[in-house]
Amino acid sequence: MPSIGFSEEETPLGEHDAEDLLRGICFKTGPPRTVGVELEWLVHDLDDPHRAVPAHRLREAYGGLRNLRLNSALTFEPGGQLELSSAPARSLMECVTTTAADLDAVRPVLRTAGLALAGIGRDPWKGMPDRMLREPRYDAMETYLDRIGVAGRTMMRSTASIQVCLDAGHEEPGPLGYGRRWQLAHLLGAVLVAAFANSPMREGAQTGWRSTRQALWAELDPARTTAPAARYEPRVAWAAHALDAPVMCVRAPEGPWAVPEGLTFREWIRSGVPRPPVRADLDYHLTTLFPPVRPRGHLELRMIDAQPGEDGWMVPLAVTTALFDDPEASETVYRTVKALAETAGDAPAPGNPLWTNAARYGLADPELHSAALACFAAAREALPRIGASPAVREAVAAFTDRYVVPGRCPADDLRTPVTGKTGTTGQTGTTGKDLRT
């Protein structure tokens, strides 16, 4: 986290300086060479996933995890979710192998404590858990989001996702150019939401959404959760978007952080109140923006629900990497999803009809189903070209046959059929048990 506070040695940030910084750091171009993944997991009681896990049990178990030597960064979310963030890997298989090894180290420690990881986008059984992390950052975030509604607390405490991180791409135009990849991410992103939707329940009841987690994001502050306007060049659009987004909080070296109302970062620069912002404030401000695709030098795709099973996370990682980093697949998929722009309309993701359909209907939406069939076919052809192992290719093929071909998604293993009656098919979670019953 950036240093907190302001001293006379730090230079107040000017508006033009901020714009130049944002344009320089948001898209770092070059040939796509690295890939990363951030895995969030809900943590449940090993024997009874419906039962709330007391905070003291989580803290004790997490204390043991801190002694592990991991390649990934290990962190915890406010509701007790566990997150592993891989280091940038030189290939898909390096990312898969190192992240899987870290999970193999984490799971036995949790199992000894009577706990298990569960790959679901939103906790389907329990109500709002207590907030475990009592830090100024999360106090301020909760205060800010509470002004909008309850979706913020739910997002912070009860959701889990898979975030795929890919290089921004070439400076030049073409299938791997950063402008094309930026546009592709916001159209293909809806297909990824639909195909991997896995959060249809809340407190044991159906919500009417295949991805309740994505629906929650749409309820949050649009100024920080929507994409920039698509009609502008990506660097220009993101710089303006970031500066015109509201300031969530003003950090302080001691005591609670201020939570201003209606103050954009641009206005903060111009006013200098409550103190002039510095570079570290801009860096921190960027971490409080949550669009579906966040440019952080690389592209961070944030729209995928956590997936069931011990290795279910590998499928969206492999499919997304193949579709972005293999030139032939990228070109094929771009032509496929470009037609989705008409449904999306002028509104930015995720608040447009395309993304709403993806979250509500998953692959039951005919347009998204047709696009997913083409995208997964292209990914399966590309995976050998980018060095995917037979096991990863088989996992993608199995997911395609189980979900994509019949127009289903993992949420359909948890949600009720169209009749509204209780379904009989459950997901197999990390314990090998049916987590739905």
Tab-separated table of N, CA and C in Angstrom, residues 41-149:
chain	number	residue	atom	x	y	z
A	41	TRP	N	-11.597	-17.007	-2.729
A	41	TRP	CA	-12.353	-18.176	-2.313
A	41	TRP	C	-13.189	-17.836	-1.076
A	42	LEU	N	-14.411	-18.313	-1.040
A	42	LEU	CA	-15.152	-18.343	0.204
A	42	LEU	C	-14.574	-19.471	1.058
A	43	VAL	N	-14.610	-19.321	2.365
A	43	VAL	CA	-14.078	-20.338	3.276
A	43	VAL	C	-15.227	-20.849	4.134
A	44	HIS	N	-15.476	-22.158	4.052
A	44	HIS	CA	-16.612	-22.774	4.730
A	44	HIS	C	-16.157	-23.839	5.712
A	45	ASP	N	-17.055	-24.168	6.626
A	45	ASP	CA	-16.840	-25.310	7.498
A	45	ASP	C	-16.755	-26.566	6.638
A	46	LEU	N	-15.787	-27.418	6.920
A	46	LEU	CA	-15.531	-28.594	6.099
A	46	LEU	C	-16.730	-29.537	6.045
A	47	ASP	N	-17.421	-29.693	7.158
A	47	ASP	CA	-18.520	-30.655	7.230
A	47	ASP	C	-19.891	-30.037	7.012
A	48	ASP	N	-20.027	-28.749	7.283
A	48	ASP	CA	-21.329	-28.110	7.159
A	48	ASP	C	-21.162	-26.723	6.557
A	49	PRO	N	-21.190	-26.627	5.220
A	49	PRO	CA	-20.965	-25.316	4.589
A	49	PRO	C	-22.050	-24.303	4.872
A	50	HIS	N	-23.208	-24.753	5.375
A	50	HIS	CA	-24.279	-23.816	5.706
A	50	HIS	C	-23.997	-23.048	7.001
A	51	ARG	N	-23.118	-23.594	7.834
A	51	ARG	CA	-22.870	-23.009	9.146
A	51	ARG	C	-21.843	-21.889	9.062
A	52	ALA	N	-22.155	-20.773	9.677
A	52	ALA	CA	-21.211	-19.654	9.692
A	52	ALA	C	-19.952	-20.038	10.465
A	53	VAL	N	-18.806	-19.645	9.940
A	53	VAL	CA	-17.536	-19.926	10.603
A	53	VAL	C	-17.171	-18.737	11.486
A	54	PRO	N	-17.029	-18.948	12.787
A	54	PRO	CA	-16.683	-17.822	13.668
A	54	PRO	C	-15.355	-17.184	13.254
A	55	ALA	N	-15.269	-15.893	13.469
A	55	ALA	CA	-14.072	-15.166	13.058
A	55	ALA	C	-12.818	-15.702	13.740
A	56	HIS	N	-12.937	-16.162	14.983
A	56	HIS	CA	-11.734	-16.620	15.679
A	56	HIS	C	-11.184	-17.892	15.025
A	57	ARG	N	-12.056	-18.746	14.469
A	57	ARG	CA	-11.575	-19.940	13.764
A	57	ARG	C	-10.820	-19.541	12.500
A	58	LEU	N	-11.361	-18.572	11.780
A	58	LEU	CA	-10.678	-18.119	10.583
A	58	LEU	C	-9.318	-17.520	10.917
A	59	ARG	N	-9.279	-16.691	11.950
A	59	ARG	CA	-8.009	-16.053	12.312
A	59	ARG	C	-6.961	-17.084	12.702
A	60	GLU	N	-7.379	-18.102	13.455
A	60	GLU	CA	-6.429	-19.139	13.872
A	60	GLU	C	-5.896	-19.897	12.663
A	61	ALA	N	-6.788	-20.260	11.748
A	61	ALA	CA	-6.359	-20.989	10.564
A	61	ALA	C	-5.468	-20.126	9.685
A	62	TYR	N	-5.825	-18.876	9.530
A	62	TYR	CA	-5.040	-17.989	8.677
A	62	TYR	C	-3.665	-17.714	9.277
A	63	GLY	N	-3.572	-17.769	10.593
A	63	GLY	CA	-2.266	-17.613	11.220
A	63	GLY	C	-1.306	-18.702	10.777
A	64	GLY	N	-1.811	-19.930	10.638
A	64	GLY	CA	-0.981	-21.020	10.152
A	64	GLY	C	-0.590	-20.848	8.698
A	65	LEU	N	-1.467	-20.258	7.903
A	65	LEU	CA	-1.168	-20.064	6.487
A	65	LEU	C	-0.037	-19.062	6.277
A	66	ARG	N	0.098	-18.117	7.185
A	66	ARG	CA	1.125	-17.087	7.007
A	66	ARG	C	2.541	-17.659	7.082
A	67	ASN	N	2.681	-18.864	7.621
A	67	ASN	CA	4.003	-19.475	7.712
A	67	ASN	C	4.388	-20.252	6.459
A	68	LEU	N	3.462	-20.374	5.510
A	68	LEU	CA	3.743	-21.123	4.293
A	68	LEU	C	4.626	-20.313	3.353
A	69	ARG	N	5.483	-21.015	2.624
A	69	ARG	CA	6.300	-20.380	1.592
A	69	ARG	C	5.556	-20.550	0.266
A	70	LEU	N	4.963	-19.470	-0.201
A	70	LEU	CA	4.134	-19.506	-1.394
A	70	LEU	C	4.724	-18.622	-2.487
A	71	ASN	N	4.446	-18.984	-3.722
A	71	ASN	CA	4.801	-18.121	-4.838
A	71	ASN	C	3.819	-16.965	-4.976
A	72	SER	N	2.572	-17.211	-4.600
A	72	SER	CA	1.516	-16.206	-4.712
A	72	SER	C	1.466	-15.351	-3.459
A	73	ALA	N	0.942	-14.147	-3.610
A	73	ALA	CA	0.667	-13.302	-2.448
A	73	ALA	C	-0.624	-13.794	-1.799
A	74	LEU	N	-0.601	-13.963	-0.510
A	74	LEU	CA	-1.754	-14.446	0.254
A	74	LEU	C	-2.355	-13.283	1.029
A	75	THR	N	-3.616	-12.986	0.776
A	75	THR	CA	-4.315	-11.921	1.494
A	75	THR	C	-5.712	-12.395	1.861
A	76	PHE	N	-6.392	-11.581	2.667
A	76	PHE	CA	-7.733	-11.933	3.121
A	76	PHE	C	-8.653	-10.739	2.921
A	77	GLU	N	-9.879	-11.040	2.532
A	77	GLU	CA	-10.871	-10.015	2.277
A	77	GLU	C	-11.656	-9.712	3.554
A	78	PRO	N	-12.411	-8.618	3.576
A	78	PRO	CA	-13.084	-8.202	4.807
A	78	PRO	C	-14.010	-9.252	5.423
A	79	GLY	N	-14.668	-10.074	4.601
A	79	GLY	CA	-15.566	-11.088	5.135
A	79	GLY	C	-14.897	-12.405	5.444
A	80	GLY	N	-13.587	-12.468	5.345
A	80	GLY	CA	-12.863	-13.704	5.618
A	80	GLY	C	-12.519	-14.490	4.373
A	81	GLN	N	-12.862	-13.985	3.180
A	81	GLN	CA	-12.468	-14.682	1.958
A	81	GLN	C	-10.947	-14.717	1.857
A	82	LEU	N	-10.457	-15.792	1.268
A	82	LEU	CA	-9.020	-15.963	1.069
A	82	LEU	C	-8.688	-15.643	-0.378
A	83	GLU	N	-7.583	-14.941	-0.588
A	83	GLU	CA	-7.174	-14.590	-1.951
A	83	GLU	C	-5.718	-14.956	-2.175
A	84	LEU	N	-5.479	-15.619	-3.303
A	84	LEU	CA	-4.125	-15.890	-3.772
A	84	LEU	C	-3.911	-15.113	-5.064
A	85	SER	N	-2.869	-14.295	-5.093
A	85	SER	CA	-2.544	-13.509	-6.283
A	85	SER	C	-1.207	-13.981	-6.817
A	86	SER	N	-1.240	-14.614	-7.984
A	86	SER	CA	-0.017	-15.174	-8.539
A	86	SER	C	0.954	-14.075	-8.950
A	87	ALA	N	2.222	-14.438	-8.991
A	87	ALA	CA	3.213	-13.551	-9.609
A	87	ALA	C	3.034	-13.622	-11.120
A	88	PRO	N	3.449	-12.581	-11.857
A	88	PRO	CA	3.381	-12.663	-13.317
A	88	PRO	C	4.172	-13.872	-13.818
A	89	ALA	N	3.521	-14.692	-14.634
A	89	ALA	CA	4.150	-15.898	-15.163
A	89	ALA	C	4.475	-15.716	-16.634
A	90	ARG	N	5.464	-16.451	-17.113
A	90	ARG	CA	5.911	-16.314	-18.498
A	90	ARG	C	5.048	-17.109	-19.470
A	91	SER	N	4.126	-17.896	-18.943
A	91	SER	CA	3.254	-18.677	-19.809
A	91	SER	C	2.027	-19.100	-19.018
A	92	LEU	N	1.012	-19.546	-19.739
A	92	LEU	CA	-0.181	-20.072	-19.078
A	92	LEU	C	0.177	-21.219	-18.150
A	93	MET	N	0.976	-22.165	-18.619
A	93	MET	CA	1.253	-23.345	-17.798
A	93	MET	C	2.114	-23.016	-16.585
A	94	GLU	N	3.005	-22.041	-16.690
A	94	GLU	CA	3.749	-21.633	-15.495
A	94	GLU	C	2.797	-21.057	-14.463
A	95	CYS	N	1.830	-20.264	-14.908
A	95	CYS	CA	0.847	-19.691	-13.997
A	95	CYS	C	0.000	-20.795	-13.352
A	96	VAL	N	-0.454	-21.742	-14.158
A	96	VAL	CA	-1.267	-22.841	-13.642
A	96	VAL	C	-0.477	-23.662	-12.628
A	97	THR	N	0.747	-24.015	-12.983
A	97	THR	CA	1.540	-24.907	-12.136
A	97	THR	C	1.877	-24.276	-10.795
A	98	THR	N	2.340	-23.019	-10.804
A	98	THR	CA	2.736	-22.388	-9.544
A	98	THR	C	1.528	-22.091	-8.663
A	99	THR	N	0.414	-21.684	-9.262
A	99	THR	CA	-0.775	-21.386	-8.468
A	99	THR	C	-1.363	-22.660	-7.888
A	100	ALA	N	-1.388	-23.737	-8.666
A	100	ALA	CA	-1.895	-25.013	-8.172
A	100	ALA	C	-1.042	-25.527	-7.015
A	101	ALA	N	0.269	-25.326	-7.106
A	101	ALA	CA	1.147	-25.756	-6.015
A	101	ALA	C	0.847	-24.985	-4.736
A	102	ASP	N	0.572	-23.699	-4.869
A	102	ASP	CA	0.229	-22.905	-3.690
A	102	ASP	C	-1.088	-23.384	-3.067
A	103	LEU	N	-2.064	-23.687	-3.902
A	103	LEU	CA	-3.328	-24.199	-3.374
A	103	LEU	C	-3.133	-25.556	-2.700
A	104	ASP	N	-2.247	-26.377	-3.258
A	104	ASP	CA	-1.952	-27.670	-2.634
A	104	ASP	C	-1.326	-27.497	-1.256
A	105	ALA	N	-0.645	-26.382	-1.036
A	105	ALA	CA	-0.064	-26.104	0.279
A	105	ALA	C	-1.095	-25.523	1.243
A	106	VAL	N	-2.007	-24.723	0.718
A	106	VAL	CA	-2.996	-24.041	1.568
A	106	VAL	C	-4.076	-24.993	2.058
A	107	ARG	N	-4.569	-25.862	1.196
A	107	ARG	CA	-5.733	-26.675	1.536
A	107	ARG	C	-5.515	-27.580	2.750
A	108	PRO	N	-4.366	-28.286	2.880
A	108	PRO	CA	-4.196	-29.141	4.064
A	108	PRO	C	-4.218	-28.367	5.381
A	109	VAL	N	-3.678	-27.152	5.377
A	109	VAL	CA	-3.693	-26.346	6.596
A	109	VAL	C	-5.128	-26.009	6.983
A	110	LEU	N	-5.924	-25.622	5.988
A	110	LEU	CA	-7.326	-25.326	6.273
A	110	LEU	C	-8.078	-26.591	6.691
A	111	ARG	N	-7.778	-27.704	6.047
A	111	ARG	CA	-8.475	-28.957	6.366
A	111	ARG	C	-8.205	-29.355	7.816
A	112	THR	N	-6.982	-29.169	8.257
A	112	THR	CA	-6.652	-29.474	9.654
A	112	THR	C	-7.482	-28.627	10.614
A	113	ALA	N	-7.816	-27.432	10.188
A	113	ALA	CA	-8.641	-26.532	11.010
A	113	ALA	C	-10.139	-26.761	10.789
A	114	GLY	N	-10.490	-27.786	9.994
A	114	GLY	CA	-11.897	-28.072	9.743
A	114	GLY	C	-12.543	-27.127	8.757
A	115	LEU	N	-11.741	-26.571	7.852
A	115	LEU	CA	-12.242	-25.591	6.893
A	115	LEU	C	-11.934	-26.038	5.465
A	116	ALA	N	-12.653	-25.474	4.513
A	116	ALA	CA	-12.446	-25.795	3.102
A	116	ALA	C	-12.701	-24.565	2.246
A	117	LEU	N	-12.011	-24.498	1.115
A	117	LEU	CA	-12.245	-23.450	0.140
A	117	LEU	C	-13.455	-23.824	-0.714
A	118	ALA	N	-14.275	-22.835	-1.028
A	118	ALA	CA	-15.448	-23.054	-1.869
A	118	ALA	C	-15.445	-22.035	-3.002
A	119	GLY	N	-15.492	-22.535	-4.240
A	119	GLY	CA	-15.482	-21.669	-5.402
A	119	GLY	C	-16.886	-21.330	-5.856
A	120	ILE	N	-17.458	-20.288	-5.284
A	120	ILE	CA	-18.794	-19.808	-5.629
A	120	ILE	C	-18.730	-18.286	-5.640
A	121	GLY	N	-19.431	-17.650	-6.577
A	121	GLY	CA	-19.319	-16.209	-6.727
A	121	GLY	C	-19.921	-15.390	-5.615
A	122	ARG	N	-20.960	-15.950	-4.966
A	122	ARG	CA	-21.569	-15.276	-3.816
A	122	ARG	C	-22.042	-16.347	-2.856
A	123	ASP	N	-21.791	-16.170	-1.576
A	123	ASP	CA	-22.182	-17.180	-0.603
A	123	ASP	C	-23.678	-17.470	-0.740
A	124	PRO	N	-24.056	-18.725	-1.049
A	124	PRO	CA	-25.471	-19.011	-1.318
A	124	PRO	C	-26.307	-19.307	-0.090
A	125	TRP	N	-25.678	-19.481	1.077
A	125	TRP	CA	-26.433	-19.952	2.235
A	125	TRP	C	-26.504	-18.954	3.375
A	126	LYS	N	-25.375	-18.357	3.698
A	126	LYS	CA	-25.322	-17.562	4.926
A	126	LYS	C	-25.619	-16.099	4.638
A	127	GLY	N	-26.089	-15.402	5.697
A	127	GLY	CA	-26.314	-13.971	5.606
A	127	GLY	C	-25.004	-13.212	5.668
A	128	MET	N	-25.101	-11.948	5.963
A	128	MET	CA	-23.922	-11.077	5.973
A	128	MET	C	-22.983	-11.460	7.115
A	129	PRO	N	-21.757	-11.883	6.819
A	129	PRO	CA	-20.812	-12.176	7.899
A	129	PRO	C	-20.284	-10.903	8.537
A	130	ASP	N	-19.774	-11.042	9.742
A	130	ASP	CA	-19.106	-9.907	10.368
A	130	ASP	C	-17.857	-9.544	9.566
A	131	ARG	N	-17.508	-8.277	9.613
A	131	ARG	CA	-16.284	-7.849	8.930
A	131	ARG	C	-15.085	-8.185	9.789
A	132	MET	N	-14.177	-8.995	9.242
A	132	MET	CA	-12.999	-9.419	9.993
A	132	MET	C	-11.933	-8.337	10.055
A	133	LEU	N	-11.759	-7.622	8.969
A	133	LEU	CA	-10.657	-6.665	8.887
A	133	LEU	C	-11.105	-5.304	9.391
A	134	ARG	N	-10.493	-4.866	10.454
A	134	ARG	CA	-10.795	-3.554	11.034
A	134	ARG	C	-9.604	-2.640	10.788
A	135	GLU	N	-9.583	-2.070	9.603
A	135	GLU	CA	-8.505	-1.176	9.205
A	135	GLU	C	-9.117	0.101	8.641
A	136	PRO	N	-8.385	1.219	8.709
A	136	PRO	CA	-8.943	2.474	8.184
A	136	PRO	C	-9.427	2.359	6.750
A	137	ARG	N	-8.711	1.586	5.916
A	137	ARG	CA	-9.102	1.421	4.507
A	137	ARG	C	-10.508	0.855	4.413
A	138	TYR	N	-10.771	-0.222	5.149
A	138	TYR	CA	-12.067	-0.888	5.029
A	138	TYR	C	-13.160	-0.146	5.795
A	139	ASP	N	-12.788	0.543	6.870
A	139	ASP	CA	-13.768	1.403	7.550
A	139	ASP	C	-14.267	2.480	6.593
A	140	ALA	N	-13.322	3.108	5.885
A	140	ALA	CA	-13.690	4.178	4.954
A	140	ALA	C	-14.488	3.632	3.780
A	141	MET	N	-14.063	2.489	3.243
A	141	MET	CA	-14.770	1.900	2.105
A	141	MET	C	-16.214	1.575	2.475
A	142	GLU	N	-16.400	1.002	3.648
A	142	GLU	CA	-17.752	0.651	4.064
A	142	GLU	C	-18.614	1.896	4.272
A	143	THR	N	-18.034	2.928	4.872
A	143	THR	CA	-18.772	4.181	5.055
A	143	THR	C	-19.201	4.750	3.715
A	144	TYR	N	-18.286	4.754	2.763
A	144	TYR	CA	-18.590	5.292	1.436
A	144	TYR	C	-19.698	4.480	0.764
A	145	LEU	N	-19.553	3.154	0.744
A	145	LEU	CA	-20.507	2.310	0.031
A	145	LEU	C	-21.862	2.258	0.722
A	146	ASP	N	-21.885	2.424	2.046
A	146	ASP	CA	-23.156	2.419	2.767
A	146	ASP	C	-24.051	3.582	2.348
A	147	ARG	N	-23.453	4.649	1.829
A	147	ARG	CA	-24.270	5.778	1.366
A	147	ARG	C	-25.100	5.399	0.141
A	148	ILE	N	-24.685	4.335	-0.556
A	148	ILE	CA	-25.352	3.934	-1.794
A	148	ILE	C	-26.361	2.827	-1.537
A	149	GLY	N	-26.063	1.915	-0.611
A	149	GLY	CA	-26.969	0.808	-0.323
A	149	GLY	C	-26.214	-0.345	0.301
